[in-house]
CSV table of C-alpha atoms in Angstrom, one decimal:
chain,number,residue,atom,x,y,z
A,1,MET,CA,-11.0,16.9,-20.1
A,2,GLN,CA,-7.5,18.3,-18.8
A,3,LYS,CA,-9.0,19.2,-15.7
A,4,GLN,CA,-11.0,15.8,-15.6
A,5,THR,CA,-7.3,13.6,-16.4
A,6,LYS,CA,-5.4,16.0,-13.3
A,7,ASN,CA,-8.5,14.7,-11.4
A,8,MET,CA,-7.9,10.8,-12.4
A,9,LEU,CA,-4.1,11.0,-12.4
A,10,MET,CA,-4.1,12.5,-8.7
A,11,ILE,CA,-7.2,10.6,-7.0
A,12,GLY,CA,-5.7,7.5,-8.3
A,13,PHE,CA,-1.7,8.2,-6.6
A,14,MET,CA,-4.1,8.6,-3.8
A,15,MET,CA,-5.4,5.3,-4.1
A,16,PHE,CA,-2.1,3.9,-4.4
A,17,SER,CA,-0.9,5.5,-1.8
A,18,THR,CA,-3.5,4.5,0.5
A,19,PHE,CA,-3.2,0.8,-0.3
A,20,PHE,CA,0.4,1.0,-0.3
A,21,GLY,CA,1.3,0.4,3.2
A,22,ALA,CA,3.5,-1.7,6.0
A,23,GLY,CA,2.6,-4.8,4.3
A,24,ASN,CA,2.6,-4.1,1.6
A,25,LEU,CA,6.4,-3.2,1.0
A,26,ILE,CA,7.6,-6.3,3.1
A,27,PHE,CA,5.3,-9.2,1.5
A,28,PRO,CA,6.4,-8.8,-2.1
A,29,PRO,CA,10.5,-9.4,-1.0
A,30,TYR,CA,9.7,-12.4,0.7
A,31,LEU,CA,7.2,-13.8,-1.7
A,32,GLY,CA,10.0,-13.5,-4.8
A,33,MET,CA,12.1,-14.7,-1.9
A,34,GLU,CA,10.3,-17.6,-1.2
A,35,ALA,CA,9.6,-18.2,-5.4
A,36,GLY,CA,13.3,-17.8,-7.0
A,37,ALA,CA,13.6,-18.5,-10.4
A,38,GLN,CA,9.3,-18.3,-10.2
A,39,TRP,CA,9.0,-15.3,-8.6
A,40,TYR,CA,6.8,-13.8,-11.7
A,41,THR,CA,4.1,-17.0,-10.8
A,42,GLY,CA,3.6,-15.8,-7.1
A,43,PHE,CA,3.5,-12.2,-8.4
A,44,PHE,CA,0.4,-12.7,-10.8
A,45,GLY,CA,-1.1,-14.3,-7.3
A,46,PHE,CA,-0.8,-11.1,-4.7
A,47,LEU,CA,-1.8,-9.1,-8.3
A,48,ILE,CA,-5.2,-11.0,-8.1
A,49,GLY,CA,-5.1,-11.4,-3.8
A,50,ASP,CA,-4.1,-7.6,-3.7
A,51,VAL,CA,-4.9,-5.1,-6.4
A,52,THR,CA,-7.4,-6.3,-8.6
A,53,LEU,CA,-9.8,-7.2,-5.8
A,54,ALA,CA,-8.9,-3.7,-3.9
A,55,ILE,CA,-9.3,-2.2,-6.8
A,56,LEU,CA,-13.4,-3.8,-7.7
A,57,ALA,CA,-14.4,-3.1,-3.9
A,58,ILE,CA,-13.6,0.4,-5.2
A,59,ILE,CA,-16.1,0.7,-7.7
A,60,ALA,CA,-18.4,-1.2,-6.6
A,61,THR,CA,-18.4,0.6,-4.0
A,62,CYS,CA,-19.1,3.6,-6.2
A,63,LYS,CA,-22.6,2.6,-7.5
A,64,PHE,CA,-24.1,3.4,-4.3
A,65,GLU,CA,-25.5,6.5,-2.8
A,66,ASP,CA,-24.2,5.1,0.3
A,67,ALA,CA,-19.9,4.8,0.4
A,68,ASN,CA,-20.2,3.9,3.9
A,69,LYS,CA,-22.0,0.4,3.8
A,70,GLY,CA,-21.9,0.7,-0.3
A,71,VAL,CA,-22.3,-3.2,-1.7
A,72,LEU,CA,-23.6,-4.6,1.9
A,73,THR,CA,-26.8,-3.2,1.9
A,74,ARG,CA,-27.7,-6.1,-0.6
A,75,GLY,CA,-27.7,-8.0,2.7
A,76,GLY,CA,-29.3,-5.7,4.2
A,77,ASN,CA,-29.4,-2.7,6.3
A,78,LEU,CA,-28.5,-4.4,9.4
A,79,PHE,CA,-26.0,-6.6,8.3
A,80,ALA,CA,-24.3,-3.9,6.0
A,81,ILE,CA,-24.2,-2.1,9.5
A,82,ILE,CA,-22.4,-4.3,11.4
A,83,ILE,CA,-20.2,-5.9,8.9
A,84,SER,CA,-18.6,-2.5,7.4
A,85,SER,CA,-18.3,-1.1,11.2
A,86,VAL,CA,-16.3,-4.6,12.0
A,87,MET,CA,-14.0,-4.1,8.6
A,88,ILE,CA,-13.5,-0.1,9.7
A,89,LEU,CA,-12.4,-1.1,12.5
A,90,CYS,CA,-10.4,-3.5,11.7
A,91,VAL,CA,-8.1,-2.4,8.7
A,92,GLY,CA,-8.6,1.4,10.4
A,93,PRO,CA,-7.1,1.6,14.4
A,94,PHE,CA,-7.2,-2.0,15.6
A,95,VAL,CA,-5.0,-2.9,12.8
A,96,CYS,CA,-3.9,-1.5,10.0
A,97,ILE,CA,-3.2,1.9,11.4
A,98,PRO,CA,-1.8,1.8,14.2
A,99,ARG,CA,1.2,-1.1,11.9
A,100,THR,CA,2.1,2.0,10.5
A,101,ALA,CA,3.2,3.6,13.2
A,102,SER,CA,4.9,1.0,14.3
A,103,THR,CA,7.2,-0.2,11.5
A,104,VAL,CA,8.2,3.5,11.3
A,105,TYR,CA,9.7,3.0,14.3
A,106,GLU,CA,10.9,-0.7,13.9
A,107,ILE,CA,12.5,0.3,10.7
A,108,SER,CA,13.2,3.6,10.0
A,109,ILE,CA,13.4,5.7,13.7
A,110,GLN,CA,15.4,2.6,16.0
A,111,PRO,CA,17.7,1.9,13.9
A,112,ASN,CA,19.3,5.7,13.3
A,113,PHE,CA,17.7,7.2,16.5
A,114,PRO,CA,18.1,4.0,18.8
A,115,GLN,CA,17.5,7.0,22.1
A,116,PHE,CA,14.0,7.9,20.5
A,117,HIS,CA,11.6,6.5,22.7
A,118,SER,CA,8.6,4.5,20.5
A,119,ILE,CA,5.5,6.6,22.5
A,120,LEU,CA,6.6,9.6,22.0
A,121,PHE,CA,7.1,9.1,18.3
A,122,SER,CA,3.8,7.3,18.1
A,123,ILE,CA,2.3,10.8,19.5
A,124,LEU,CA,4.2,13.0,16.7
A,125,PHE,CA,3.5,10.7,13.7
A,126,PHE,CA,0.0,10.6,14.6
A,127,ILE,CA,0.1,14.7,15.0
A,128,VAL,CA,0.7,14.8,11.6
A,129,VAL,CA,-1.2,11.8,10.5
A,130,PHE,CA,-4.1,14.1,11.9
A,131,ILE,CA,-3.3,17.8,10.4
A,132,LEU,CA,-2.9,16.3,7.0
A,133,ALA,CA,-6.3,14.1,7.3
A,134,VAL,CA,-8.2,16.4,9.2
A,135,ARG,CA,-9.8,17.6,6.0
A,136,PRO,CA,-10.9,14.6,4.0
A,137,THR,CA,-11.1,16.1,0.6
A,138,LYS,CA,-7.6,17.3,1.0
A,139,VAL,CA,-6.1,14.5,1.2
A,140,VAL,CA,-5.7,13.8,-2.3
A,141,ASP,CA,-4.3,16.9,-3.1
A,142,TYR,CA,-1.6,16.7,0.0
A,143,VAL,CA,-0.8,13.2,-0.9
A,144,GLY,CA,-1.7,12.5,-4.7
A,145,LYS,CA,0.6,15.6,-5.4
A,146,PHE,CA,3.5,15.5,-3.1
A,147,LEU,CA,3.7,12.3,-0.8
A,148,THR,CA,2.8,9.5,-3.6
A,149,PRO,CA,5.6,11.4,-6.4
A,150,ALA,CA,8.3,11.2,-4.2
A,151,LEU,CA,7.3,7.5,-2.5
A,152,LEU,CA,7.3,6.5,-6.2
A,153,LEU,CA,11.0,8.5,-7.0
A,154,VAL,CA,12.5,6.4,-4.6
A,155,LEU,CA,10.7,3.4,-4.4
A,156,ALA,CA,11.8,3.4,-9.0
A,157,CYS,CA,15.4,3.8,-7.6
A,158,MET,CA,15.1,0.9,-6.2
A,159,ILE,CA,14.4,-1.1,-8.1
A,160,ILE,CA,15.7,0.2,-11.3
A,161,LYS,CA,19.5,-0.4,-9.2
A,162,GLY,CA,17.9,-3.8,-8.5
A,163,LEU,CA,17.7,-4.4,-12.5
A,164,ILE,CA,20.6,-3.0,-13.3
A,165,SER,CA,23.0,-4.6,-10.5
A,166,PRO,CA,21.3,-8.0,-9.3
A,167,ILE,CA,22.2,-8.9,-5.8
A,168,GLY,CA,22.5,-12.3,-7.0
A,169,GLY,CA,20.7,-15.6,-9.1
A,170,PHE,CA,17.2,-16.9,-8.7
A,171,ALA,CA,17.2,-20.1,-6.9
A,172,PRO,CA,15.8,-22.8,-9.8
A,173,VAL,CA,14.0,-24.6,-7.1
A,174,PRO,CA,11.2,-22.5,-4.8
A,175,LYS,CA,10.9,-22.9,-1.4
A,176,ILE,CA,7.8,-23.3,-0.9
A,177,GLU,CA,5.3,-25.8,-3.0
A,178,THR,CA,2.6,-24.1,-4.3
A,179,VAL,CA,3.4,-20.7,-5.4
A,180,PHE,CA,0.8,-19.0,-7.0
A,181,ALA,CA,-1.4,-20.5,-4.2
A,182,GLU,CA,1.5,-18.8,-0.9
A,183,GLY,CA,1.0,-15.1,-3.4
A,184,LEU,CA,-2.6,-15.4,-3.3
A,185,MET,CA,-2.8,-15.4,0.4
A,186,GLN,CA,0.1,-13.0,0.7
A,187,GLY,CA,-1.8,-10.6,-1.0
A,188,TYR,CA,-5.1,-10.8,0.6
A,189,GLN,CA,-3.4,-10.7,4.1
A,190,THR,CA,-2.2,-7.2,2.9
A,191,LEU,CA,-5.8,-6.0,4.0
A,192,ASP,CA,-6.5,-4.6,1.1
A,193,ALA,CA,-9.2,-6.0,-0.5
A,194,MET,CA,-11.2,-5.8,2.7
A,195,GLY,CA,-9.6,-1.8,2.7
A,196,GLY,CA,-11.4,-1.3,-0.4
A,197,THR,CA,-14.3,-0.6,0.7
A,198,VAL,CA,-12.7,2.1,3.4
A,199,VAL,CA,-10.8,3.4,1.2
A,200,ALA,CA,-13.8,3.9,-1.2
A,201,ILE,CA,-15.6,6.4,1.3
A,202,LEU,CA,-12.6,8.8,0.7
A,203,VAL,CA,-12.0,8.6,-2.9
A,204,MET,CA,-15.9,8.7,-3.5
A,205,ALA,CA,-15.8,11.7,-1.0
A,206,THR,CA,-13.5,13.2,-3.1
A,207,ILE,CA,-15.1,12.7,-6.5
A,208,VAL,CA,-17.9,14.0,-5.7
A,209,GLU,CA,-16.1,17.1,-4.0
A,210,LYS,CA,-14.3,17.5,-7.6
A,211,GLY,CA,-18.0,17.0,-9.3
A,212,TYR,CA,-18.6,14.0,-10.0
A,213,GLY,CA,-21.9,13.2,-8.5
A,214,GLU,CA,-23.8,11.5,-11.2
A,215,LYS,CA,-23.9,7.2,-10.6
A,216,ASN,CA,-21.9,7.3,-14.3
A,217,ALA,CA,-19.7,9.7,-13.5
A,218,ARG,CA,-18.3,8.3,-10.4
A,219,VAL,CA,-18.3,5.0,-11.8
A,220,LYS,CA,-16.2,6.7,-14.4
A,221,VAL,CA,-13.9,8.5,-12.3
A,222,ALA,CA,-13.6,5.6,-10.4
A,223,THR,CA,-12.0,2.9,-12.7
A,224,GLN,CA,-9.9,5.2,-14.4
A,225,ALA,CA,-8.5,6.6,-11.4
A,226,GLY,CA,-8.4,2.2,-9.9
A,227,ILE,CA,-6.4,1.6,-13.8
A,228,VAL,CA,-3.9,4.1,-12.4
A,229,ALA,CA,-3.2,3.0,-9.2
A,230,GLY,CA,-3.6,-0.9,-9.8
A,231,ILE,CA,-0.9,-0.7,-12.6
A,232,ALA,CA,1.7,1.6,-10.2
A,233,LEU,CA,0.5,-1.7,-7.8
A,234,MET,CA,1.3,-4.0,-10.3
A,235,VAL,CA,4.9,-2.3,-11.5
A,236,VAL,CA,6.1,-1.3,-8.2
A,237,TYR,CA,5.1,-5.1,-6.8
A,238,GLY,CA,6.8,-6.4,-9.7
A,239,GLY,CA,10.3,-4.6,-9.0
A,240,LEU,CA,9.7,-5.9,-5.2
A,241,CYS,CA,9.0,-9.6,-6.3
A,242,PHE,CA,11.8,-9.2,-9.0
A,243,LEU,CA,14.4,-7.5,-5.9
A,244,GLY,CA,13.6,-10.9,-3.4
A,245,GLY,CA,14.1,-13.6,-6.0
A,246,THR,CA,17.7,-11.9,-6.4
A,247,ALA,CA,18.1,-13.0,-3.3
A,248,SER,CA,16.8,-16.3,-3.3
A,249,GLU,CA,20.4,-18.3,-3.1
A,250,GLN,CA,21.4,-16.3,-0.2
A,251,TYR,CA,18.6,-16.5,2.1
A,252,ASP,CA,15.5,-19.1,3.2
A,253,ILE,CA,12.4,-18.4,4.5
A,254,SER,CA,13.5,-19.1,8.5
A,255,ILE,CA,14.7,-14.8,8.0
A,256,ALA,CA,12.1,-12.5,8.9
A,257,SER,CA,10.4,-10.4,5.8
A,258,THR,CA,11.7,-7.2,7.8
A,259,THR,CA,15.1,-8.4,7.9
A,260,LEU,CA,14.9,-9.8,4.1
A,261,LEU,CA,14.4,-5.9,3.0
A,262,VAL,CA,16.5,-4.3,4.8
A,263,GLU,CA,19.3,-6.7,4.0
A,264,ILE,CA,18.4,-6.1,0.1
A,265,THR,CA,18.2,-2.3,0.4
A,266,LYS,CA,21.7,-2.7,2.0
A,267,SER,CA,23.3,-4.9,-0.5
A,268,LEU,CA,22.0,-2.3,-3.0
A,269,PHE,CA,23.2,0.8,-2.5
A,270,GLY,CA,25.6,-0.5,1.0
A,271,LYS,CA,25.1,1.8,4.5
A,272,ILE,CA,23.3,4.8,2.1
A,273,GLY,CA,20.4,1.5,2.2
A,274,GLN,CA,19.2,2.3,6.2
A,275,VAL,CA,18.2,5.7,4.8
A,276,ILE,CA,17.0,5.0,1.4
A,277,LEU,CA,14.7,2.1,2.7
A,278,ALA,CA,13.5,4.9,6.8
A,279,ILE,CA,12.1,7.6,3.7
A,280,ILE,CA,10.9,4.4,1.5
A,281,VAL,CA,9.3,3.2,5.3
A,282,THR,CA,8.1,6.3,6.4
A,283,LEU,CA,6.6,7.7,3.0
A,284,ALA,CA,4.4,4.3,2.5
A,285,CYS,CA,3.1,4.5,6.2
A,286,LEU,CA,2.3,8.1,6.2
A,287,THR,CA,0.5,7.6,3.5
A,288,THR,CA,-1.4,5.0,4.6
A,289,ALA,CA,-2.4,6.2,8.0
A,290,ILE,CA,-3.9,9.3,6.3
A,291,GLY,CA,-6.1,7.7,3.9
A,292,LEU,CA,-7.4,5.4,6.0
A,293,THR,CA,-7.6,7.6,9.4
A,294,SER,CA,-9.1,10.3,6.8
A,295,SER,CA,-11.5,7.3,5.6
């Protein structure tokens, strides 16, 4: 039982860190700023469009023997091959994986090391990703044991600081008309709902490697790990939306989402805030790149 609990927690942490990438860090604070005093309404929509759909996608995929096609086989084999290929390419090499490197360079590297060439950085970044992703069943050990706890620790410091010393008050009137719908849309735009079917390939390989090959056992472990990942994501997204809400009287929708995140971090921690944000962004994007590349 103790071993099963340990595996469940590690897989859950791996799921959390794979989903928590560039967009997941940037969207919630901006949503909170747009919503102001109604930040919790936008957060609830974001939770449905992102976390709920992503976790359900993983659980549904683990019910099928072929994780590469999963639930898509209900539309026919050819349909499953085409759609799953398109999804993997979009979530992987065409959009999300390159975005991780560009986000780290834009937020973490360029402000601190302006002379560092972007191409050289990208090469080094993906060498690290390759080294850590080349053994798919070991990704859960690298990410779940080391990188995710470090990411959660830094995020916790940021959120707790914002709860204790808010940077401002909540704007009483939202800057957008439909707060819940905006949250739902931004949650879906993280691509985690689509990415869940891709991450499920890695999750299922890890679950089977840990000794849970039978269908019911796979689904049980995936569900338990999904709950762990879902709770962690819910707490982090809620905290980030709250931080954005506390900045809603100071900024409006004309500010870029990345700039807002930088300003919030500076307001909370001063000059060292840029370093803290660089660490958060690097860990978040690195874990996502490793998970998606491995998948």
